[in-house]
XYZ file of C-alpha atoms in Angstrom:
648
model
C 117.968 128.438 83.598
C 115.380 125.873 82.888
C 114.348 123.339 85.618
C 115.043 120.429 84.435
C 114.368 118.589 87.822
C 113.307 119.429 91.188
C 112.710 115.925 92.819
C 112.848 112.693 91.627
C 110.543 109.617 91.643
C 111.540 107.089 89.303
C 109.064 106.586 86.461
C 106.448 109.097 88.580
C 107.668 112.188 86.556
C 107.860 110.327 83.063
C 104.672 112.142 82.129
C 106.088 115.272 82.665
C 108.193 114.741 79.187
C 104.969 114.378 76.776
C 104.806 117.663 74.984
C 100.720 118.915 75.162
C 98.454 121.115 72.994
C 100.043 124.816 73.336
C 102.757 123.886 75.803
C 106.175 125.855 74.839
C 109.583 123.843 75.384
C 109.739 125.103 78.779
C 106.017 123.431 79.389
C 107.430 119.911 78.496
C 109.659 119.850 81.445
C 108.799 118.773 85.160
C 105.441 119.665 85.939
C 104.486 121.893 83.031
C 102.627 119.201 80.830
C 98.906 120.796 79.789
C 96.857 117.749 79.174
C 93.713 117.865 80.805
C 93.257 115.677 82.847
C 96.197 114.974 83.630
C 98.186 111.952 82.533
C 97.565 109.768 85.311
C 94.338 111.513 86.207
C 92.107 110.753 83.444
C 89.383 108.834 85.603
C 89.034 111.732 88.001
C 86.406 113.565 87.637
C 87.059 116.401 89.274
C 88.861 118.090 86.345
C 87.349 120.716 84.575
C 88.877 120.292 80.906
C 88.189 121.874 77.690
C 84.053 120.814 76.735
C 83.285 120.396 80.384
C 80.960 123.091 82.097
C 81.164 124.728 84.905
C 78.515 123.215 88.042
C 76.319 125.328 89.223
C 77.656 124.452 92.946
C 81.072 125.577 91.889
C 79.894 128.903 89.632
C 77.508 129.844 92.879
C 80.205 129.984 95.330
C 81.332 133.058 96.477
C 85.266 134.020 96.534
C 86.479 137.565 98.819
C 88.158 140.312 96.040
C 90.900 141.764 97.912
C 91.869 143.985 94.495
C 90.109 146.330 93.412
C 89.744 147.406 97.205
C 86.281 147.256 98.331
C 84.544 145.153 95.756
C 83.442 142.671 97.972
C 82.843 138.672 96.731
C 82.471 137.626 93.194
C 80.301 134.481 91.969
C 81.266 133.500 88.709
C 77.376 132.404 88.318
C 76.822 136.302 87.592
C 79.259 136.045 84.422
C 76.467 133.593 82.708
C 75.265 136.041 80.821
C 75.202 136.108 76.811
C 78.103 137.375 75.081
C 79.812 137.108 78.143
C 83.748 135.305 78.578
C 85.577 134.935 81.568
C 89.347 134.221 82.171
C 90.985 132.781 85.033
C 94.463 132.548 86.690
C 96.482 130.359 89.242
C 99.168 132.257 90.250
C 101.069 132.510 93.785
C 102.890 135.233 95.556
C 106.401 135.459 95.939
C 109.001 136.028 93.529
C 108.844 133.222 91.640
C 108.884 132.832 87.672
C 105.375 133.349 87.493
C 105.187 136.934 88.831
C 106.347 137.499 85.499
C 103.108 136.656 83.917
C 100.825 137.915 86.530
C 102.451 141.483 85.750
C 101.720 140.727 82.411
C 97.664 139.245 82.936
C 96.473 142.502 84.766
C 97.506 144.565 81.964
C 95.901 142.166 79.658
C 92.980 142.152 81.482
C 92.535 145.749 81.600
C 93.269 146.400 78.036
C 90.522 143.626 76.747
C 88.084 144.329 79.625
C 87.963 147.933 78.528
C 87.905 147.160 74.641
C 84.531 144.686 75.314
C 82.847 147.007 76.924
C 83.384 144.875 79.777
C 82.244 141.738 78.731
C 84.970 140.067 79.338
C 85.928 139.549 82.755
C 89.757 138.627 84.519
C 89.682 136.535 87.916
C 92.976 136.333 89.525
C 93.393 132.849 92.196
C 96.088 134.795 95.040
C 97.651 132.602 97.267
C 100.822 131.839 98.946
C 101.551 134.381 101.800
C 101.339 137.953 102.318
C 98.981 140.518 101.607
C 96.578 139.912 98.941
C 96.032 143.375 98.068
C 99.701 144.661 98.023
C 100.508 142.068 95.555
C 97.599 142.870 93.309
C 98.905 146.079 93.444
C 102.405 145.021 92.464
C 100.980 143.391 89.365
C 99.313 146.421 88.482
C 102.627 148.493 88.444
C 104.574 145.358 86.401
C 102.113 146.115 83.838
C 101.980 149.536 83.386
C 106.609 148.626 83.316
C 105.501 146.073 80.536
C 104.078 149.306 78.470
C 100.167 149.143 79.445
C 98.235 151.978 80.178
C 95.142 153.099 80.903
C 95.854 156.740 81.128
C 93.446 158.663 84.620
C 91.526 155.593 84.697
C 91.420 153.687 87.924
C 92.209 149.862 87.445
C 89.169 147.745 87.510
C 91.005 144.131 86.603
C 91.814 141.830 86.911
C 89.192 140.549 90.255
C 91.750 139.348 92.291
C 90.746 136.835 94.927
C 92.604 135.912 98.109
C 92.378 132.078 97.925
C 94.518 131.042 100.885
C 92.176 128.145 101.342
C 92.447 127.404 97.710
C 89.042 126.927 96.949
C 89.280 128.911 93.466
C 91.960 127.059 92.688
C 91.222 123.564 93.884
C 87.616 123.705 91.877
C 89.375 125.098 88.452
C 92.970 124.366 88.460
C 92.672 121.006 90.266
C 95.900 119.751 91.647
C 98.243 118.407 90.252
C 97.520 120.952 87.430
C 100.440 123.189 87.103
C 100.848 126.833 87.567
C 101.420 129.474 86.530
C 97.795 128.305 84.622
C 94.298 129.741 82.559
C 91.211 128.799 81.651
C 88.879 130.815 79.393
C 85.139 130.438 79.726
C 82.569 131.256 77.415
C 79.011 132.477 78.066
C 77.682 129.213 79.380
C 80.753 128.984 81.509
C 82.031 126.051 79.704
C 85.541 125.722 79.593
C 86.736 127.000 75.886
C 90.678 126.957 77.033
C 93.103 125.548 79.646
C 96.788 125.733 79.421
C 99.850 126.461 81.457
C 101.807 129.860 80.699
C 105.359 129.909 78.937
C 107.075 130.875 82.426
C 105.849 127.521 84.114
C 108.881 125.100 84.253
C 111.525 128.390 85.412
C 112.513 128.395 89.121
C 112.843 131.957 89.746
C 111.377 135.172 88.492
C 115.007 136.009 87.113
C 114.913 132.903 85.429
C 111.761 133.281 83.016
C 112.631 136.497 80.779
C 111.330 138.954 79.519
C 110.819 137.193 75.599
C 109.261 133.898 77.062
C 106.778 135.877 79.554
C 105.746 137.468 75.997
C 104.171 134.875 74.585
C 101.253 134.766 76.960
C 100.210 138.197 75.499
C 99.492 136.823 71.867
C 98.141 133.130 73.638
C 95.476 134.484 75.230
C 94.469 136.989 73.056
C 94.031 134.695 70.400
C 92.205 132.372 72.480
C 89.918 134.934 74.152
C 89.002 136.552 70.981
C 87.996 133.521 69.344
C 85.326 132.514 71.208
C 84.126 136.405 72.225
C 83.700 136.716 68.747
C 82.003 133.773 68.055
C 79.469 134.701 70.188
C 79.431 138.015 68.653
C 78.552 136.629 65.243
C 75.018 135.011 66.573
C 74.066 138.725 68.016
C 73.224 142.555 66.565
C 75.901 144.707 67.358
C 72.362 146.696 68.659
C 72.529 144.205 71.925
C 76.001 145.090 72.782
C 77.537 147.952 74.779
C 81.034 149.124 73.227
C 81.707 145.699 71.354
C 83.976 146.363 69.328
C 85.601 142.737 67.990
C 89.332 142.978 67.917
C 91.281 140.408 65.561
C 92.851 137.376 67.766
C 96.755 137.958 66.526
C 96.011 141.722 68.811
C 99.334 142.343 70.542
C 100.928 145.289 72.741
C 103.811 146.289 70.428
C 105.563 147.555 73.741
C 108.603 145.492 74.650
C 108.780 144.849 78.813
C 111.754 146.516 80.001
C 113.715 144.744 83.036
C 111.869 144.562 86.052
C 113.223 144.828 89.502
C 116.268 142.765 88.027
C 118.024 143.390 90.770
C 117.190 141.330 93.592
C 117.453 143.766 96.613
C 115.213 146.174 95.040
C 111.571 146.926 95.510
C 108.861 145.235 95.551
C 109.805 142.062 96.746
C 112.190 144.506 99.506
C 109.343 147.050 100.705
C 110.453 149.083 103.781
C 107.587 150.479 104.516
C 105.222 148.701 107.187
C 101.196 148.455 107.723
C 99.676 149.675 110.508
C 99.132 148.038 113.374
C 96.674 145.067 114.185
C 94.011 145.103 116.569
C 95.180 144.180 119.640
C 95.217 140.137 120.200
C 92.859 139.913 123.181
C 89.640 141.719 123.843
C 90.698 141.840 127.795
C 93.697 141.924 130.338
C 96.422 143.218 129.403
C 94.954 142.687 125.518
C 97.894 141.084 124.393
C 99.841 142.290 121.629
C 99.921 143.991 118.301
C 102.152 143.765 115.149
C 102.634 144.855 111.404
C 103.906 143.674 108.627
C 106.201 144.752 105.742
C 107.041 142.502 102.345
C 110.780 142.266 103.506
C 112.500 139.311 104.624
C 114.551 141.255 106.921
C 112.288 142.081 110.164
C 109.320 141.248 108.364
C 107.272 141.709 111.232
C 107.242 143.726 114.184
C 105.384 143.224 117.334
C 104.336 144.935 120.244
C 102.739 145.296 123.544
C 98.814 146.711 123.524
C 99.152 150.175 123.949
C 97.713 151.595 127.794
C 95.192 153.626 126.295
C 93.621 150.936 124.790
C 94.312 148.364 127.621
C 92.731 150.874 130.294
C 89.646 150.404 128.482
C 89.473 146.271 128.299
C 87.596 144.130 130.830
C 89.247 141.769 133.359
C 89.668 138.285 131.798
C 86.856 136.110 133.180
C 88.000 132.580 134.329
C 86.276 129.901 133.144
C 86.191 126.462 135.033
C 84.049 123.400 134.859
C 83.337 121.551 137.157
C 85.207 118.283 138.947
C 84.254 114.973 137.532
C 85.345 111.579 139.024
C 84.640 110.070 142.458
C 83.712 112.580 145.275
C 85.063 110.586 147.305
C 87.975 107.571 148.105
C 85.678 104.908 148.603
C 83.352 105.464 144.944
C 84.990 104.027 141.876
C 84.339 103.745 138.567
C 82.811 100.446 136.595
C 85.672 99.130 134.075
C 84.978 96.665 131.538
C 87.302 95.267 129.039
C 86.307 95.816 125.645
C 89.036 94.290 123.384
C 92.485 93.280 124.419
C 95.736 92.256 122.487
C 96.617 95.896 121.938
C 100.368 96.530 121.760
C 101.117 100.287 123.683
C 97.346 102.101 122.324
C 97.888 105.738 122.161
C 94.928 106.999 120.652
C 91.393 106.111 119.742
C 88.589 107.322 117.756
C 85.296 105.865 116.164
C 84.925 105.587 112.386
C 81.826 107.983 111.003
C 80.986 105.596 108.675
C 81.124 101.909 110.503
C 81.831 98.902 107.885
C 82.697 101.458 105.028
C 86.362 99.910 105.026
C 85.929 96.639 106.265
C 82.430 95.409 104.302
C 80.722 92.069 105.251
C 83.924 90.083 104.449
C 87.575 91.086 104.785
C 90.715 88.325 105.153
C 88.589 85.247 105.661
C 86.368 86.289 108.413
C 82.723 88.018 108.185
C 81.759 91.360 109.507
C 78.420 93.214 110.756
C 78.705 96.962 109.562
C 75.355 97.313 110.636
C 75.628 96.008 114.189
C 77.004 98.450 116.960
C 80.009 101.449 116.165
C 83.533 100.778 115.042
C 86.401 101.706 117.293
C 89.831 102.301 115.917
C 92.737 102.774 118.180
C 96.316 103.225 117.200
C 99.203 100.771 118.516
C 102.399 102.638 118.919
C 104.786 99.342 119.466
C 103.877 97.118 116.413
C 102.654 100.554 114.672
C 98.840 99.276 113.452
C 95.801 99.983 113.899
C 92.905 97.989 115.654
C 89.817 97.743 114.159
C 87.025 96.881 117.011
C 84.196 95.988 114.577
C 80.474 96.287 116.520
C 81.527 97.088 119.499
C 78.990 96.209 122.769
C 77.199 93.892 120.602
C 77.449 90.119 120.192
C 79.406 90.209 116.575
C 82.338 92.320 118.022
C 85.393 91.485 117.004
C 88.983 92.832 116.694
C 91.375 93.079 113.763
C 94.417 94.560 112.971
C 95.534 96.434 110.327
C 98.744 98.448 109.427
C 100.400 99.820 106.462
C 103.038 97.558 104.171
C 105.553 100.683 104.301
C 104.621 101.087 108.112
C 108.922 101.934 108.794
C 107.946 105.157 107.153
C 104.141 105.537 107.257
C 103.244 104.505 110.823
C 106.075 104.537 112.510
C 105.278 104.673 116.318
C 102.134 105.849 115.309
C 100.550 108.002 118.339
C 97.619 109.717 117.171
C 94.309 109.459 114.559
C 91.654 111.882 113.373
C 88.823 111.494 111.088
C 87.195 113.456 108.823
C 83.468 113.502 109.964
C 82.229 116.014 108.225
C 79.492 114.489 106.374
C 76.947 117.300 104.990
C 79.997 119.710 103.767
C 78.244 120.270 100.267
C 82.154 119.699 98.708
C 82.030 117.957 95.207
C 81.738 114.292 95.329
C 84.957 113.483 93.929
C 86.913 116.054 96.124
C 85.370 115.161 99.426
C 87.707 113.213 102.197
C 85.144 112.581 104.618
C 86.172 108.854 106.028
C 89.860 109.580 105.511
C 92.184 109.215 108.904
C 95.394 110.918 109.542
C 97.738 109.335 111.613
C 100.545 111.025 113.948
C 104.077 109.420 114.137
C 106.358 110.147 116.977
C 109.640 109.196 115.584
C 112.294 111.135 113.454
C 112.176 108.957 110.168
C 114.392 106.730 111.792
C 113.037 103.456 109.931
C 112.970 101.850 113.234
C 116.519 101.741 113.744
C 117.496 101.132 110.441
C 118.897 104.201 109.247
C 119.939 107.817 110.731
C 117.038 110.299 111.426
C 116.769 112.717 108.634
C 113.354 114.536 110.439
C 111.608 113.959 107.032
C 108.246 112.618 109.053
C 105.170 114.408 109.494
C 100.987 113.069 109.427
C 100.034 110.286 107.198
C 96.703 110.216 105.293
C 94.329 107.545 104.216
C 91.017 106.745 102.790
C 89.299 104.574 104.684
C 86.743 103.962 102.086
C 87.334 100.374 99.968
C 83.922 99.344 99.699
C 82.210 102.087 97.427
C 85.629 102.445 95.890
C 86.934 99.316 94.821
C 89.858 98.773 92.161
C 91.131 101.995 93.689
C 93.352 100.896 95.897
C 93.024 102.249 99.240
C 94.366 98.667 100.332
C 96.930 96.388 99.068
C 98.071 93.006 99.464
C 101.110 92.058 99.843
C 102.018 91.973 96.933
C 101.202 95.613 95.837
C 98.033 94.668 94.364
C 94.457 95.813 94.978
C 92.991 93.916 98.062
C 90.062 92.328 96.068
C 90.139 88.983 97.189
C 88.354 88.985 99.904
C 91.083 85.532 101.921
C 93.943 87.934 101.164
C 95.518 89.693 103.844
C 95.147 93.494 103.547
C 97.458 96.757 103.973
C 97.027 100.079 104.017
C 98.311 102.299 101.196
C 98.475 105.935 101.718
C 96.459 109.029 99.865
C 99.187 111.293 100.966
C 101.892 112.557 103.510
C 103.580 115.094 104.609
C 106.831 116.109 106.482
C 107.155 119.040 108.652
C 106.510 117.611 112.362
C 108.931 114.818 112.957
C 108.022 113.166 116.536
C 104.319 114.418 116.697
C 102.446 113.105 119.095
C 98.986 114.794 118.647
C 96.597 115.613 115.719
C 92.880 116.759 115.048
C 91.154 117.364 112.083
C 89.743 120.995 111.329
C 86.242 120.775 110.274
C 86.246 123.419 108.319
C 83.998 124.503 105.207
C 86.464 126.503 103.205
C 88.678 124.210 101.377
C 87.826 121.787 98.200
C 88.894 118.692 99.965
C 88.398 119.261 104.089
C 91.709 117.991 104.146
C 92.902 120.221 107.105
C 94.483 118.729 110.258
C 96.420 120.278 113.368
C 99.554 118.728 114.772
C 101.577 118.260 117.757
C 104.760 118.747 116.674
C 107.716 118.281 119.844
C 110.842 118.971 117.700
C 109.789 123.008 116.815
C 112.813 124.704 115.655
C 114.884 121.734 117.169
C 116.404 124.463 119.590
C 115.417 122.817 122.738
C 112.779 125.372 123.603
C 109.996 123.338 122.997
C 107.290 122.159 120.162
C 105.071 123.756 117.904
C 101.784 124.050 116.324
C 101.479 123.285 112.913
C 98.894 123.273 110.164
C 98.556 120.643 107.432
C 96.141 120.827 104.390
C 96.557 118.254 102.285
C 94.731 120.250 99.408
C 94.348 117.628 96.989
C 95.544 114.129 98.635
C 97.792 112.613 95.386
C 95.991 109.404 95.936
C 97.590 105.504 96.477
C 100.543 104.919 94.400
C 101.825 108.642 93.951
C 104.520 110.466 95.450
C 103.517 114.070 94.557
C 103.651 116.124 97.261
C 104.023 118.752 95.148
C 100.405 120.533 96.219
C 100.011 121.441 99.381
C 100.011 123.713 102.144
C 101.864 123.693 105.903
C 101.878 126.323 108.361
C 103.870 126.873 111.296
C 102.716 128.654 114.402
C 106.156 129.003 117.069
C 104.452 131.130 119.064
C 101.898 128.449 120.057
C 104.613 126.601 122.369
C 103.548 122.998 123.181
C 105.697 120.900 125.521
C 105.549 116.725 125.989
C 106.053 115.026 129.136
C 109.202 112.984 129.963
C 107.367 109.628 128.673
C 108.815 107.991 125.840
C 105.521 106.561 124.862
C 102.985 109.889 124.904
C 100.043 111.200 123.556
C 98.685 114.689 123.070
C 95.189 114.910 122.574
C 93.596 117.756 119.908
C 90.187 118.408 119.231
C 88.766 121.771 117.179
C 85.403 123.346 118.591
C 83.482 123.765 115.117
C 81.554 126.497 116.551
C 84.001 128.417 118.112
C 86.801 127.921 116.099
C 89.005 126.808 118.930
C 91.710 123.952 118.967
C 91.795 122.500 122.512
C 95.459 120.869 122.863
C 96.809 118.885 126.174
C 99.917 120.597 126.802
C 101.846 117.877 128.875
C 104.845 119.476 129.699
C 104.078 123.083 129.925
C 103.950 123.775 134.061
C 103.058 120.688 134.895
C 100.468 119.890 132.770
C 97.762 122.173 130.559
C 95.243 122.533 128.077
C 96.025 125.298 125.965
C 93.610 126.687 123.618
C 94.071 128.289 120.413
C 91.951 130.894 118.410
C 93.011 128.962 115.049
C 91.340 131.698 112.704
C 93.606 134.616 114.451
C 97.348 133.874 113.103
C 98.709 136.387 110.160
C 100.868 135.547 107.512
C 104.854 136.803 108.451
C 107.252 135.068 106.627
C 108.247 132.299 104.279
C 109.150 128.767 106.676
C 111.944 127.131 103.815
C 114.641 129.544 105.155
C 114.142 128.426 109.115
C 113.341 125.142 108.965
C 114.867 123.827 105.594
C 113.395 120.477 105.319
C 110.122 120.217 103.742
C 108.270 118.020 101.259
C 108.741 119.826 97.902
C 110.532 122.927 96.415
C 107.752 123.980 93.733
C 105.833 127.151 94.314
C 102.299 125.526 94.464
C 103.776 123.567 97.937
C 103.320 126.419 100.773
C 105.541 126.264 103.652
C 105.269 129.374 105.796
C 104.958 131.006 109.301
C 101.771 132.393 110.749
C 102.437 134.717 114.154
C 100.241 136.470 116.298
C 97.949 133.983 117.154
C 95.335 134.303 119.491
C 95.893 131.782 122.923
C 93.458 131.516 125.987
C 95.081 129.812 128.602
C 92.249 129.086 131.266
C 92.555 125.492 131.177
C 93.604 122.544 133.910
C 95.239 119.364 132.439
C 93.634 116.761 131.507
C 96.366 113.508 130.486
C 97.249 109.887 130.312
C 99.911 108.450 130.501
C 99.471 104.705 128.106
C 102.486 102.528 128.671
């Protein structure tokens, strides 16, 4: 069955229908078009397309193998070398049509790796859930089902990396590329070759068969071959170790006999378990462990630390700091008004990069970017946002600001976070430092106007329309770019996302890892929706689809239940979040949970366990490259007294 359609946006999918250098019929359907950029994308420059080389920022990175075992990292930097090609893949775990292929490119890999003497080299972008390795491993046996062998040898490719930050991906395959997708490098690491495979466009791995998975075989031997040979041809065969040049139209004459067809049967149903984790804490009663099986029935099993192990941990230390206030009844503190007019202010933070959005001159009135910090708090009763331009000095002023869909966007809005991560070395055109997400505690009600469906979750903007002008990060309203500088202005979102309907807290995660440092941590009160309180959840935006699009097609949210977060009995709350960039901890005010807490999370200590789209069945897209799943065993310190405000 071909897919045809997974969501709908009007005229956003039109694209989809233009048939592109080597796409198959199934590549000319939703999401499966091969142009590079893509249509839609052309100005960004964040592509890498055929004739574009690879950065040296980009080729020096360093990526974790998790298959071949113990290999370490991989730079692709070290595959500049003459004569040399490398291939990559963007695939995901999962039984999804692409598994097909993947199968199919770690046979490939071996069999041409092994016939250049090894100089040509497979990477592998892993990501989606589970365990890196045991999946690589799964390919390995699909191939040698597809007829590949390599006899007593031990596999050597192809280098798979676990990208669960999607760095490998988000600096090759840039979103919205499809998947399952490869891109052939020569020597120089320019790109030779970038196209989708055959079983892109096919819902499930029952879906893309055996014939169609087939053509990738001849695609990318062709493609590989031509430009290992060409660099062949300006060489002795004297500099080469075992070159032998193969003719491009090389095939495997084996046919691929029917692979796990039925859908109960291994390896997507393993029954056999890891071992068990480390215990979660280092001291007390240390906690708990679990393991893990590739099984959607009991996936994961936890347990108490053992007493052995526990007899040997430290008491927990408490931690305390001390009181702050008045010491006594008759001290007070000095209160000043600094702007007034807000409508119910839930949150506030202060732009990193003061008169980046609003210039010298924004709807009629002039501005000092250079005078004094900018103050942005959130209004959760005419959901906007005012802007306190140089504040303490004698050119502040106020202004507000909200979005022209703000029924949807910024609906009771009751949090912000920036992204202040200046110095992140990211690429230029990837980088969302100055973008804002917003928190909206409401369940995508449209104010009154329809029923709650719970499709709500964090808004995010760029902040950024004076370096960036003509692109949109404000409208008028009419739709338009904000140019002129009398009109009235709106924001227009770079993305959004659905998963935590009446949020009431978020922080950004200043983390390194990712392309875009799109990351942010939300409050979410609804959980499961079974009354036992809220969650934690994880957003990365990955690549934010920019103003005007609807794509959410490329992302990646992550539930933690066992991180339960409670609000008070206000109607009009706020949570407030804040990551320790040091310590990797997320400090959350836990209003409802015994009165009133801070509970802190170990955000780097949660494990993959299951797949989300089966428990909580509304989420923002259906396509493989959107991850929705559960993390467990995550590491919580609960040492902390409440800190909270209650803002009518």
């Amino acid at each position: 069955m071909r897919l045809l359609s997974v969501i709908s946006f009007g005229s956003l999918w039109a694209w989809s229908l233009i048939s592109a250098p080597h796409a198959t019929d199934g590549q000319t359907h939703v999401g499966c078009d091969a142009t590079c950029p893509p249509i839609g994308y052309e100005y960004d420059t964040s592509h890498l397309c055929p004739g574009f080389t690879v950065d040296d920022i980009s080729a020096s990175k360093t990526y974790d193998v998790c298959y071949p075992q113990n290999y370490g990292t991989v730079s692709l930097s070290s595959f500049r070398k003459k004569g040399h090609v490398t291939v990559l893949s963007n695939v995901y775990t999962g039984c999804e049509a692409g598994r097909r292929e993947a199968g199919l490119f770690a046979g490939l890999a071996q069999r041409i790796h092994e016939e250049t003497g090894g100089n040509v080299v497979f990477v592998s972008s892993l990501k989606g859930g589970g365990d890196c390795s045991a999946w690589a491993e799964i390919y390995e046996n699909d191939a040698v089902k597809m007829g590949f062998s390599i006899g007593e040898s031990a596999w050597t490719m192809p280098l798979t990396v676990s990208d669960n930050s999607f760095e490998l991906r988000d600096h090759f395959f840039t979103p919205p590329y499809p998947h399952p997708s490869y891109m052939i490098l020569n020597e120089n690491l320019e790109v030779t070759y970038k196209s989708v495979g055959p079983c892109c466009g096919y819902i499930s791995y029952y879906d893309c068969t055996d014939d169609i998975a087939l053509e990738l075989e001849s695609i990318l031997t062709k493609n590989i071959y031509e430009v290992y040979n060409k660099q062949l041809e300006t060489f002795t065969t004297s500099t080469w170790a075992a070159t032998t040049p193969v003719a491009a139209d090389t095939t495997t004459t084996a046919t691929i006999e029917g692979i796990n067809e039925s859908p109960f049967s291994l390896p997507c149903q393993s029954t056999t378990y890891s071992d068990w984790s480390e215990c979660s804490l280092t001291c007390g009663n240390g906690g708990t462990q679990f393991r893990f099986r590739l099984n959607s029935v009991d996936p994961i099993e936890t347990r108490p630390c053992p007493a052995e192990i526990v007899d040997t941990l430290p008491p927990c230390s408490q931690q305390c700091v001390p009181e702050f206030g008045p010491s006594t009844s008759t001290e007070s503190f000095d209160l000043s008004v600094v702007a007034s007019g807000l409508d119910s202010p839930r949150d506030l933070a202060f732009h990193p990069t003061p008169g980046i959005h609003l210039g010298n001159y924004s709807e009629g009135r002039t501005f000092h970017p250079t005078k004094g910090e900018e103050l942005w708090v959130v209004n959760g009763n005419n959901h906007s946002i005012s802007i306190v331009a140089s504040l303490g000095t004698e050119y502040q002023t106020t202004i507000s600001r909200r979005d022209r869909g703000y029924y949807h966007y910024m609906n009771n809005v009751t949090a912000l976070a920036f992204n202040e991560v200046k110095s992140s070395n990211r690429l230029e055109a990837q980088d969302t430092f100055n973008f804002f997400a917003v928190c909206n505690d409401n369940l995508n009600d449209y104010i009154g106007a329809k029923e709650p469906n719970f499709f709500m979750g964090p808004t995010l903007y760029d902040t950024d329309v004076v370096n960036k002008r003509g692109k949109m990060n404000t409208v008028n309203r009419h739709g338009a770019d904000c140019s002129d500088p009398a009109d009235q202005c709106f924001f227009l979102h770079a993305d959004m996302l659905h998963e935590s309907p009446a949020c009431v807290g978020i922080a950004h995660d200043p983390e390194l890892l990712t392309a875009y440092g799109a990351v942010y941590w939300a409050f979410d009160t609804t959980g499961d929706r079974s009354g036992n309180g809220g969650q934690l959840v994880r957003f990365d935006f990955s690549q934010p689809h920019g103003p005007g699009s609807m794509d959410h097609s490329i992302a990646s949210v992550r539930r933690y239940p066992d991180i339960k977060l409670y609000r008070d009995d206000f109607s009009h709350s706020h949570a407030g979040m804040i990551v320790h960039p040091g310590k990797r901890i997320l400090f959350i005010s836990n209003p409802g949970k015994n009165g009133g807490e801070v509970t802190a999370v170990r955000i780097d200590t949660g494990r993959y366990s299951r797949t989300a789209r089966e428990e909580y069945p509304i989420f923002s897209n259906r396509l493989p490259s959107f991850e929705y799943s559960i993390y467990e065993c995550t590491e919580e310190v609960t040492m902390f007294f409440m800190i909270c405000f209650f803002l009518p």
